Amino acid sequence: MATAPANLERQIRVRIKRFNPEQDKRPYWAEYNVTARTTDRVLDVLHQIKWEMDGTLSFRRSCAHGICGSDAMLINGVNRLACKVLVKDLGDTISVEPIRGLRVIKDMIVDMEPFFDSYKAVLPYFINDTPAPSGERYQSPEDREIFDATTKCILCAACTTSCPVFWANGSYIGPAAIVNAHRFIFDSRDEGTADRLEVLGKANGLWRCRTAYNCTEACPRGIPVTQAIEDVKRELLWRRT
Amino acid sequence: MARAHKYDVIVVGAGGAGLMAARYAAQHPGVSVAVISKLYPTRSHTGAAQGGVGAALGNVSEDHPEWHAFDTIKGGDYLTDQDVAEMFAHEVVEAVYELEHMGLPFSRTPDGKIAQRKFGGHTREFGKSAVERACYAADRTGHMILQTLYQQSIKDNVVFFNEFHVLDILIEGGECVGVVAYELATGQLHTFHAKATVIASGGNGRMFKVTSNAHALTGDLMSVVYRRGIPLEDPEFYQFHPTGLYKIGVLLTEGARGEGGILRNKDGERFMERYAPTIKDLAPRDMVSRAMYMEIREGRGAGPDNDYIHLDLTHIDAHIIETRLPDITEFARIYLGVDPVKELVPIQPTAHYAMGGIPTTINTEVIRDGDNTIVPGLYAAGEVACASLHGANRLGTNSLGDLIVFGRRAGIYAARYAAETSYKDLPRDEQDFSRALIDRALNGPGWERVSRIRQDLQESMQDNASVFRTEETLTKQVEVLKELKERYQKIGVEDQGEQYNTELMEALELGFLLDNAEALVHAALNRKESRGAHSREDFKERDDEAWLKHTLVYKDGEGVRIDYKPVTLGKYEPKPRVY
């Protein structure tokens, strides 16, 4: 018989990389001692700090259960969603930093525009100019399954901002954009593959990928990102021959 | 960025309803459209909807829109406007096909059709047995709708103002001429001058302690229009979803029961057989939530404190759980450390959905009184709105249906209106009201913490105005809210900066939440009967003679004024609601 977990409390030290452009020349580490419960998420701890200790702490969040993708941050050196990591699974010291490779605006808030620009570049929408039937277009469960994993993307940027190639070259289109291209390239109903592959075949496209697997490890949705990138590479090669 | 903007149609909110509205408005030749969102569009809470969108496609078993309309009306405990339900049940079929044409990746039947499954309160032949009506994409149907609509809006080059918080709507000469929004990145106010404004900003579940709702769901625009003299309709009807994760409130879709999940009390008994003998665990949400509370109250709750219920999926094929319910399975594993394949999941009702909201006509035009007087230029759709589709209790899957049907209508009607009309003048000093809100929050005396007031609000609403209510608890809550509003006048905001002042934003949101709670509690205190989600222990029966009518709550100085308007009936006579 299952029982809900007891709310044991424990003291933890939270190190947060702070930066307020209206006051600070450069980022610095601030420390907070908080009492956390077993079931607390890192997001709960950040809220506790913001709501009870320092109202100026700034971060994005909304759904608080791993669906909206707002609160991707670097937690103990790994890209994760703050709402999907439980304090009990971390040590007694937690470090929190903004995701890397995007301009930091304030505390955990980074400039997401370049990330969304890359996403938009791969034509991340269904393309099929054949007039639709009055009812639905049919698709077999097997055809639907091929791109199931890449439909899970919540555009949190955890993958792209964990990629060493992206850190070195911010104009690399990045894994998130390729994942979203994959979602349509392998959809049997879609007809826009050639245009997408043209974008992805360019200099800052998917050949920049060095198969570091950081993206796959970082994905909070369990998408096999590197595998998806390989699938698209193979598709591009196959189409060229 | 310039701080004055002009678009034919402005859409506030970028969830399912807002994006649908923007898409359809943009298709009207020559009409310019912009969307304003407090979040990035893909962060909208439509993305959290799990189980499905109900439409009588009949892909798995025989089904008809007439059956869907009847289920919606009966599910709404006859407070549903019947013309709205009939229109909805027909149009939602068309809207689901349109989503499929936009590329939405539904799960599929073996013969390649959109897959459908059972959901609470959806029946064949007017209540005979459960029917497969929920079109789904695993347990990520909302995510797929939100992503698909955002993708299409990129294709259509829709203009977005992301992370802009709308604080006021501009009414001049009785007509809506735009909105004022606070830009989070800079702390600047922007005026958006429009011919037509569509409000699609979602719900207000953050007024309760245990909720499935995102932190962003603070009922901002419900309060904004309420402050501008437009009433809120039926706010007392607030839905508690039966299966929220214990204490955390994270939702586990009703689709889990649609796939065969069973609710059990501490003795392992399938108690829903006693409350809804025909469709048992698939009874509508209000009934299941109440039944769970009854079990807990009578000492049959599970756990050390006997305060929760078990959701049992252990008898279902593990493959079905992993493929059709992957996300909720992961939620239970992460947040409670429980594996639904092998263990029972601790659950409790969670604040979920506002059936009431900004009153509209069937065509999404906002109305200002019981005579259905239209506010020209103002439209509302989605959870923020109340076209009286859901009545006293919304059936599962009808929220995603609502978004696509009413979002589409809002886009079409707003664009048509904008094309036929010219820009009206803005009011003088149009930003004053918003500026005053911000100044009050930033320059308050400073000894009350926003987070403490919000916590007191959430706890007191949970205790006094949630699944069960009485005159005593509601009267008490009226007093609590008065005190909280007084305390709110004395808040302090530490962050005085201009860039991404999220503390200021939370302070403004709390002000909106307090208004929402006030409207709900007064409406609930006035309605002396039990109907759907409004369950008064001191008036246990539904009373059609006195209360078959919609509530309209107006802001009246520091207090409220309440009025009523009739329900639109049709071919279905109100009958006792048994399942």
XYZ file of C-alpha atoms in Angstrom, chain A residues 1-5 7 20-22 39 41 43 47 50-70 83-86 88-89 105-106 109-113 115-116 119-120 124-129 132-142 144 147-149 151-157 180 183-184 187 189 220-221, chain B residues 39-40 42-45 47-48 50 57 59 97 100-114 137-138 140 143-144 147-148 150-152 154-155 162-163 206 212-216 246-248 250-251 266 303-304 308 310 327 330-331 334-338 343-346 449 451-452 454-455 494-503 506 509:
172
model
C 0.000 0.000 0.000
C 1.480 3.337 -1.030
C 1.801 6.181 1.400
C 2.618 9.765 0.646
C 6.164 10.732 1.645
C 7.724 15.963 5.027
C 21.146 43.006 -11.504
C 22.247 45.229 -14.379
C 20.808 48.288 -12.648
C 9.137 16.977 -1.169
C 11.443 21.190 -5.564
C 11.621 25.967 -7.454
C 10.296 30.867 -4.014
C 12.209 35.322 -2.995
C 9.094 35.433 -0.826
C 10.676 35.445 2.605
C 14.268 36.621 2.299
C 14.983 38.680 -0.799
C 12.219 39.933 -3.065
C 14.665 41.104 -5.697
C 15.634 37.560 -6.734
C 14.338 37.112 -10.292
C 13.586 34.013 -12.308
C 10.973 32.802 -14.756
C 8.505 30.063 -13.837
C 4.895 29.206 -14.428
C 3.404 25.705 -14.427
C 5.716 24.268 -11.738
C 5.544 20.703 -13.044
C 7.814 20.471 -16.040
C 5.408 21.318 -18.846
C 5.849 25.016 -19.622
C 9.652 25.128 -19.840
C 10.084 28.527 -18.134
C 10.357 22.539 -10.840
C 11.421 19.020 -11.750
C 14.344 18.519 -9.373
C 13.629 17.559 -5.792
C 16.201 15.491 -1.545
C 18.020 14.332 -4.661
C 19.473 39.974 -18.300
C 18.890 39.649 -14.569
C 16.526 35.531 -16.646
C 18.319 35.233 -19.979
C 17.584 36.666 -23.418
C 15.543 33.951 -25.143
C 15.205 35.758 -28.478
C 16.976 30.761 -29.128
C 13.518 31.369 -30.590
C 13.698 27.660 -33.736
C 11.770 29.806 -36.211
C 8.794 24.593 -37.382
C 5.262 24.261 -38.655
C 3.219 21.796 -40.655
C 3.518 22.278 -44.395
C 1.129 20.557 -46.773
C -0.383 22.531 -49.629
C -7.203 18.885 -46.880
C -10.012 16.314 -46.879
C -13.296 17.259 -45.214
C -12.439 14.969 -42.339
C -8.977 14.048 -41.100
C -5.776 12.988 -42.858
C -5.134 9.393 -41.852
C -1.840 8.306 -40.338
C -0.941 4.836 -39.113
C 0.108 4.412 -35.474
C 3.510 3.265 -36.796
C 2.849 8.490 -35.859
C 8.305 11.313 -34.518
C 6.598 10.861 -31.153
C 9.658 11.703 -29.052
C 6.776 16.225 -30.283
C 7.534 16.380 -26.560
C 9.794 19.462 -26.809
C 8.734 22.327 -24.513
C 11.322 24.821 -25.861
C 12.959 25.246 -22.452
C 16.420 25.622 -24.081
C 11.693 20.647 -33.946
C 9.236 16.531 -35.596
C 8.038 17.640 -39.072
C 5.726 13.338 -40.068
C 1.669 14.092 -43.580
C 13.970 17.280 -19.058
C 11.456 15.549 -21.335
C 4.632 34.827 -20.736
C 6.264 33.434 -23.832
C 4.603 28.290 -25.331
C 4.529 28.787 -21.531
C 0.744 29.253 -21.542
C -1.203 26.861 -19.368
C 0.142 23.239 -22.539
C -0.621 21.534 -19.234
C -3.559 16.385 -20.642
C -16.162 12.092 -34.373
C -13.999 7.099 -34.663
C -10.448 18.401 -37.966
C -5.493 17.917 -37.530
C -5.094 19.825 -40.804
C -2.695 22.173 -38.995
C -0.565 19.119 -38.308
C -1.563 18.323 -34.746
C -0.175 14.854 -33.990
C -3.114 13.037 -32.434
C -2.695 9.470 -31.227
C -4.180 7.132 -33.843
C -6.482 4.135 -34.005
C -5.116 0.994 -35.752
C -6.841 2.148 -38.962
C -5.162 5.558 -38.816
C -7.987 7.710 -37.477
C -7.765 10.141 -34.564
C -2.391 12.846 -28.129
C -1.128 10.568 -25.327
C -0.181 15.769 -23.808
C 0.753 20.635 -25.187
C 0.132 19.541 -28.766
C 2.586 23.938 -29.873
C 0.590 23.456 -33.073
C 2.151 28.603 -31.942
C 3.789 26.900 -34.935
C 0.993 28.118 -37.195
C 4.958 31.653 -36.786
C 3.943 30.515 -40.257
C 5.932 38.670 -25.093
C 6.286 39.258 -21.352
C -4.028 30.521 -7.792
C -3.361 22.387 -10.762
C -2.965 25.923 -12.098
C 0.289 27.598 -13.115
C 1.661 30.442 -11.000
C 0.652 32.813 -13.793
C -1.631 14.749 -2.839
C -0.685 18.150 -1.377
C 1.059 19.358 -4.569
C -0.281 18.572 -9.966
C -2.960 17.134 -12.191
C -8.360 3.200 2.611
C -2.644 7.582 4.750
C -1.454 8.362 8.275
C -6.338 11.316 0.797
C -5.983 6.295 -3.893
C 3.540 12.181 -18.408
C 6.362 10.464 -14.553
C 4.749 13.119 -12.330
C 9.064 12.328 -9.505
C 6.893 14.225 -7.071
C 5.575 11.441 -4.836
C 8.115 8.692 -5.477
C 5.239 6.381 -6.389
C 1.511 1.215 -6.614
C -1.567 3.194 -5.692
C -1.234 6.953 -6.210
C -2.229 9.321 -3.342
C 4.550 40.928 2.629
C 3.659 36.380 -0.201
C 2.132 36.249 3.297
C -1.306 35.531 -0.813
C -0.720 32.511 1.405
C 11.772 45.416 -2.096
C 12.721 45.449 -5.756
C 12.499 49.040 -6.982
C 14.179 48.288 -10.298
C 12.765 48.646 -13.788
C 14.054 45.524 -15.509
C 12.186 42.271 -14.905
C 10.697 43.375 -11.628
C 8.954 40.078 -10.968
C 8.267 41.073 -7.374
C 3.473 39.356 -8.153
C -1.253 39.812 -9.464
